[in-house]
CSV table of C-alpha atoms in Angstrom, one decimal:
chain,number,residue,atom,x,y,z
T,1,LYS,CA,3.5,-3.9,11.3
T,2,GLU,CA,4.5,-0.6,9.6
T,3,LYS,CA,6.7,-2.5,7.2
T,4,HIS,CA,3.8,-4.5,5.9
T,5,LYS,CA,1.0,-2.0,6.2
T,6,ILE,CA,-0.7,-2.8,2.9
T,7,LEU,CA,-0.5,-6.6,3.4
T,8,HIS,CA,-2.0,-6.1,6.9
T,9,GLN,CA,-4.8,-4.1,5.4
T,10,LEU,CA,-5.5,-6.6,2.7
T,11,LEU,CA,-5.5,-9.4,5.3
T,12,GLN,CA,-7.9,-7.5,7.6
T,13,ASN,CA,-10.4,-6.5,4.8
T,14,SER,CA,-13.3,-8.8,4.9
T,15,THR,CA,-13.4,-11.3,2.0
T,16,SER,CA,-15.9,-10.2,-0.6
F,1,SER,CA,-3.9,-40.3,8.6
F,2,PRO,CA,-6.2,-42.0,11.1
F,3,THR,CA,-7.2,-38.6,12.4
F,4,VAL,CA,-8.7,-37.3,9.1
F,5,SER,CA,-11.7,-38.9,7.6
F,6,MET,CA,-12.4,-39.3,3.8
F,7,ALA,CA,-15.4,-37.0,4.2
F,8,GLU,CA,-13.2,-34.3,5.8
F,9,LEU,CA,-10.7,-34.6,3.0
F,10,ASP,CA,-13.5,-34.3,0.4
F,11,HIS,CA,-14.7,-31.2,2.3
F,12,GLN,CA,-11.2,-29.8,2.3
F,13,VAL,CA,-10.8,-30.3,-1.4
F,14,GLN,CA,-14.2,-28.7,-2.1
F,15,LEU,CA,-13.3,-25.6,0.1
F,16,ILE,CA,-9.9,-25.0,-1.4
F,17,SER,CA,-11.1,-25.6,-5.0
F,18,LYS,CA,-13.9,-23.0,-4.3
F,19,SER,CA,-11.4,-20.5,-2.9
F,20,HIS,CA,-9.2,-21.1,-5.9
F,21,LEU,CA,-11.9,-20.6,-8.4
F,22,GLU,CA,-13.2,-17.4,-6.7
F,23,THR,CA,-9.7,-15.9,-6.7
F,24,CYS,CA,-8.0,-17.2,-9.8
F,25,GLN,CA,-8.2,-13.8,-11.7
F,26,TYR,CA,-9.3,-15.4,-15.0
F,27,LEU,CA,-11.5,-18.3,-15.6
F,28,ARG,CA,-10.3,-21.0,-18.0
F,29,GLU,CA,-13.2,-20.3,-20.4
F,30,GLU,CA,-12.2,-16.6,-20.5
F,31,LEU,CA,-8.6,-17.5,-21.2
F,32,GLN,CA,-9.7,-19.9,-23.9
F,33,GLN,CA,-11.7,-17.2,-25.6
F,34,MET,CA,-8.7,-15.0,-25.7
F,35,SER,CA,-6.3,-17.8,-26.8
F,36,TRP,CA,-6.1,-16.7,-30.4
F,37,GLN,CA,-5.0,-13.2,-29.4
F,38,ASN,CA,-1.3,-13.1,-29.8
F,39,PHE,CA,0.8,-9.9,-29.9
F,40,LEU,CA,1.6,-8.8,-33.5
F,41,GLN,CA,5.2,-8.2,-34.5
F,42,ASP,CA,4.9,-4.4,-34.2
F,43,GLU,CA,3.4,-4.8,-30.7
F,44,VAL,CA,6.2,-7.1,-29.7
F,45,GLU,CA,8.7,-4.5,-30.9
F,46,SER,CA,6.9,-1.7,-29.0
F,47,TYR,CA,7.4,-3.7,-25.8
F,48,GLN,CA,11.0,-4.4,-26.7
F,49,SER,CA,11.7,-0.7,-27.3
F,50,LYS,CA,10.3,0.4,-24.0
F,51,PRO,CA,12.9,1.7,-21.5
F,52,ARG,CA,14.0,-1.0,-19.1
F,53,GLU,CA,12.5,0.8,-16.1
F,54,VAL,CA,9.1,1.2,-17.8
F,55,MET,CA,8.9,-2.5,-18.6
F,56,TRP,CA,10.0,-3.4,-15.1
F,57,GLN,CA,7.3,-1.1,-13.7
F,58,LEU,CA,4.7,-2.6,-16.0
F,59,CYS,CA,5.6,-6.2,-14.9
F,60,ALA,CA,5.6,-5.1,-11.2
F,61,VAL,CA,2.1,-3.7,-11.6
F,62,LYS,CA,0.9,-7.0,-13.2
F,63,ILE,CA,2.6,-9.1,-10.5
F,64,THR,CA,1.0,-6.9,-7.8
F,65,GLU,CA,-2.5,-7.3,-9.4
F,66,ALA,CA,-2.0,-11.1,-9.4
F,67,ILE,CA,-0.7,-11.1,-5.8
F,68,GLN,CA,-3.9,-9.4,-4.6
F,69,TYR,CA,-5.8,-12.4,-5.8
F,70,VAL,CA,-3.4,-14.7,-4.1
F,71,VAL,CA,-3.9,-12.9,-0.8
F,72,GLU,CA,-7.6,-13.4,-1.2
F,73,PHE,CA,-7.0,-17.1,-1.9
F,74,ALA,CA,-4.9,-17.4,1.2
F,75,LYS,CA,-7.6,-15.7,3.3
F,76,ARG,CA,-10.2,-18.2,2.2
F,77,ILE,CA,-8.0,-21.3,3.0
F,78,ASP,CA,-9.5,-22.9,6.1
F,79,GLY,CA,-7.2,-22.2,9.0
F,80,PHE,CA,-5.0,-19.5,7.4
F,81,MET,CA,-6.7,-16.6,9.2
F,82,ASP,CA,-6.4,-18.5,12.5
F,83,LEU,CA,-2.6,-18.3,12.2
F,84,CYS,CA,-0.9,-15.4,13.9
F,85,GLN,CA,-0.5,-12.3,11.8
F,86,ASN,CA,3.3,-12.7,11.7
F,87,ASP,CA,2.9,-16.1,10.1
F,88,GLN,CA,0.3,-15.0,7.6
F,89,ILE,CA,2.7,-12.3,6.4
F,90,VAL,CA,5.7,-14.6,6.4
F,91,LEU,CA,3.8,-17.2,4.3
F,92,LEU,CA,2.5,-14.6,1.8
F,93,LYS,CA,5.9,-12.9,1.5
F,94,ALA,CA,7.6,-16.1,0.7
F,95,GLY,CA,4.8,-17.9,-1.2
F,96,SER,CA,2.7,-15.4,-3.2
F,97,LEU,CA,5.0,-15.2,-6.1
F,98,GLU,CA,5.4,-19.0,-6.1
F,99,VAL,CA,1.6,-19.4,-6.3
F,100,ILE,CA,1.6,-16.9,-9.2
F,101,PHE,CA,4.1,-19.1,-11.0
F,102,VAL,CA,1.9,-22.2,-10.3
F,103,ARG,CA,-1.2,-20.3,-11.5
F,104,MET,CA,0.6,-19.2,-14.6
F,105,CYS,CA,0.2,-22.6,-16.2
F,106,ARG,CA,-3.5,-21.8,-16.6
F,107,MET,CA,-2.6,-18.8,-18.6
F,108,PHE,CA,0.1,-20.5,-20.7
F,109,ASP,CA,-0.2,-21.8,-24.2
F,110,SER,CA,2.4,-24.6,-24.5
F,111,GLN,CA,2.0,-24.9,-28.3
F,112,ASN,CA,3.0,-21.3,-29.0
F,113,ASN,CA,5.1,-20.8,-25.8
F,114,THR,CA,3.1,-17.8,-24.9
F,115,VAL,CA,1.6,-16.5,-21.7
F,116,PHE,CA,-1.4,-14.1,-21.2
F,117,PHE,CA,0.0,-10.7,-20.3
F,118,ASP,CA,-1.4,-7.2,-20.7
F,119,GLY,CA,-4.4,-8.4,-22.6
F,120,LYS,CA,-2.9,-10.8,-25.1
F,121,PHE,CA,-0.7,-13.9,-25.4
F,122,ALA,CA,3.0,-13.0,-25.2
F,123,GLY,CA,6.1,-15.0,-26.0
F,124,PRO,CA,9.4,-14.6,-24.1
F,125,ASP,CA,10.7,-12.0,-26.6
F,126,VAL,CA,8.0,-9.5,-25.4
F,127,PHE,CA,9.9,-9.3,-22.1
F,128,ARG,CA,13.3,-8.6,-23.6
F,129,ALA,CA,13.5,-5.0,-22.3
F,130,LEU,CA,13.6,-6.3,-18.7
F,131,GLY,CA,17.1,-7.5,-19.3
F,132,CYS,CA,16.4,-10.8,-17.6
F,133,ASP,CA,16.2,-13.2,-20.6
F,134,ASP,CA,17.6,-16.1,-18.5
F,135,LEU,CA,15.0,-15.7,-15.8
F,136,ILE,CA,12.2,-15.2,-18.3
F,137,SER,CA,13.2,-18.3,-20.2
F,138,SER,CA,13.2,-20.3,-16.9
F,139,VAL,CA,9.8,-19.0,-16.0
F,140,PHE,CA,8.5,-20.1,-19.4
F,141,ASP,CA,10.2,-23.5,-19.1
F,142,PHE,CA,8.6,-23.9,-15.7
F,143,ALA,CA,5.1,-23.0,-17.0
F,144,LYS,CA,5.6,-25.4,-19.9
F,145,SER,CA,6.5,-28.3,-17.5
F,146,MET,CA,3.6,-27.5,-15.2
F,147,CYS,CA,1.3,-27.5,-18.2
F,148,SER,CA,2.6,-30.9,-19.2
F,149,LEU,CA,1.2,-32.3,-15.9
F,150,HIS,CA,-2.3,-31.4,-17.1
F,151,LEU,CA,-3.5,-30.6,-13.6
F,152,SER,CA,-7.2,-30.1,-13.1
F,153,GLU,CA,-8.5,-27.0,-11.3
F,154,ASP,CA,-9.0,-28.9,-8.0
F,155,GLU,CA,-5.4,-30.4,-8.2
F,156,LEU,CA,-4.0,-27.0,-9.0
F,157,ALA,CA,-6.0,-25.4,-6.1
F,158,LEU,CA,-4.6,-28.0,-3.7
F,159,PHE,CA,-1.1,-27.7,-4.9
F,160,SER,CA,-1.2,-23.9,-4.7
F,161,ALA,CA,-2.5,-24.1,-1.1
F,162,PHE,CA,0.3,-26.7,-0.3
F,163,VAL,CA,2.9,-24.3,-1.7
F,164,LEU,CA,1.5,-21.3,0.2
F,165,LEU,CA,1.4,-23.3,3.5
F,166,SER,CA,5.0,-24.3,3.5
F,167,ALA,CA,6.0,-24.9,7.1
F,168,ASP,CA,9.7,-24.5,6.4
F,169,ARG,CA,9.7,-20.8,5.8
F,170,SER,CA,12.1,-18.8,7.9
F,171,TRP,CA,10.7,-16.5,10.6
F,172,LEU,CA,7.5,-18.5,11.3
F,173,GLN,CA,6.5,-18.1,15.0
F,174,GLU,CA,4.0,-21.0,15.1
F,175,LYS,CA,5.6,-23.5,12.9
F,176,LEU,CA,3.6,-26.4,14.3
F,177,GLN,CA,0.3,-24.8,13.4
F,178,VAL,CA,1.5,-24.2,9.8
F,179,GLU,CA,2.8,-27.8,9.6
F,180,LYS,CA,-0.6,-29.1,10.6
F,181,LEU,CA,-2.3,-27.0,7.9
F,182,GLN,CA,0.2,-28.1,5.3
F,183,GLN,CA,-0.1,-31.8,6.2
F,184,LYS,CA,-3.9,-31.5,6.0
F,185,THR,CA,-3.5,-29.9,2.6
F,186,GLN,CA,-1.1,-32.6,1.4
F,187,LEU,CA,-3.5,-35.3,2.5
F,188,ALA,CA,-6.3,-33.5,0.5
F,189,LEU,CA,-4.0,-33.3,-2.5
F,190,GLN,CA,-3.1,-37.0,-2.3
F,191,HIS,CA,-6.8,-37.7,-1.9
F,192,VAL,CA,-7.8,-35.7,-5.0
F,193,LEU,CA,-5.0,-37.3,-7.1
F,194,GLN,CA,-6.2,-40.7,-6.1
F,195,LYS,CA,-9.8,-39.8,-6.8
F,196,ASN,CA,-8.9,-38.4,-10.2
F,197,GLN,CA,-7.0,-41.6,-10.8
F,198,ARG,CA,-3.7,-39.8,-11.6
F,199,GLU,CA,-0.5,-41.7,-12.1
F,200,ASP,CA,1.4,-42.7,-8.9
F,201,GLY,CA,4.5,-40.5,-9.5
F,202,LEU,CA,2.5,-37.2,-9.8
F,203,LEU,CA,2.8,-36.2,-6.2
F,204,HIS,CA,6.6,-36.7,-6.4
F,205,LYS,CA,6.7,-34.6,-9.6
F,206,LEU,CA,4.8,-31.9,-7.8
F,207,ARG,CA,7.2,-32.0,-4.8
F,208,CYS,CA,10.1,-31.5,-7.3
F,209,LYS,CA,8.3,-28.4,-8.5
F,210,VAL,CA,8.6,-26.9,-5.1
F,211,SER,CA,12.4,-26.5,-5.4
F,212,ALA,CA,12.1,-25.1,-8.9
F,213,LEU,CA,9.6,-22.5,-7.6
F,214,ARG,CA,12.1,-21.5,-4.8
F,215,SER,CA,14.8,-21.1,-7.3
F,216,LEU,CA,12.7,-18.9,-9.6
F,217,CYS,CA,11.7,-16.7,-6.7
F,218,SER,CA,15.2,-16.2,-5.5
F,219,ARG,CA,16.3,-15.4,-9.0
F,220,HIS,CA,13.5,-12.8,-9.2
F,221,THR,CA,14.8,-11.3,-5.9
F,222,GLU,CA,18.4,-11.2,-7.4
F,223,LYS,CA,17.2,-9.5,-10.6
F,224,LEU,CA,15.2,-7.0,-8.6
F,225,SER,CA,18.2,-6.1,-6.4
F,226,ALA,CA,20.3,-5.6,-9.5
F,227,PHE,CA,17.6,-3.4,-11.1
F,228,ARG,CA,17.2,-1.5,-7.9
F,229,ALA,CA,21.0,-0.8,-7.7
F,230,VAL,CA,20.8,1.0,-11.0
F,231,TYR,CA,17.3,2.6,-10.6
F,232,PRO,CA,16.7,3.1,-6.9
F,233,ASP,CA,14.3,6.0,-7.4
F,234,ILE,CA,12.2,4.2,-9.9
F,235,VAL,CA,11.6,1.4,-7.5
F,236,GLY,CA,11.1,3.8,-4.6
F,237,THR,CA,8.6,6.1,-6.3
F,238,HIS,CA,7.0,4.2,-9.2
F,239,PHE,CA,6.7,0.6,-8.1
F,240,PRO,CA,3.5,-0.5,-6.4
F,241,PRO,CA,3.8,-0.3,-2.6
F,242,LEU,CA,2.6,-3.9,-2.1
F,243,TYR,CA,5.3,-5.2,-4.5
F,244,LYS,CA,7.9,-3.3,-2.4
F,245,GLU,CA,6.5,-4.7,0.8
F,246,LEU,CA,6.8,-8.2,-0.4
F,247,PHE,CA,10.1,-8.1,-2.3
F,248,GLY,CA,11.8,-5.0,-0.8
């Protein structure tokens, strides 16, 4: 998870 | 397929087209309005005289911006967020650049052999400082051949989703789930091609593009490794973190 921190974050952000 | 109705396929086409239009970064009309704006010779020369690492960094930033839109596209594809997180990441790591290359044909002017980049339309010579003329020329050739298919926005949307949902990517944990999504997308793509009365061979032509996309992406990875071998600190400290996560 640490390796793809930003991608995880982008995926978790709700779609605007 | 006997398990998917026409109405479901229509719905699928509508959903994916909507997701595509909401996340495509530039609308066709916007691009059309800017289509007369080409870089002037002195501007081309200024890109060419940038240090290699500065031009690489600029392109990495532009690719990263585009990738953020592809992530949003993926999130809005029905079923994508139901996949396990590992598989979401695997599909985006392998497919986001491929989708950017597919989307590039919207920003490409075949007549002038230019692509919208950094505010204006740029020919391949703008990218000379990267030191990857062969790759750049292949990317332009790919965009030109995609343009020659004259895909509509809904066809492009479905093809992008089909590329992103490739079930043959390495390291997928729930391959079957991805396969189901990709099959459903392929049916929707076939459905839209039929509905738009496209020629019979178009689906085959699109399937051939998949291997071209893979080749472009692996060549991008090779060029990045070669660049990183010479400029490890530039990549480490100046490249966007998301770019490093995806291609590092």
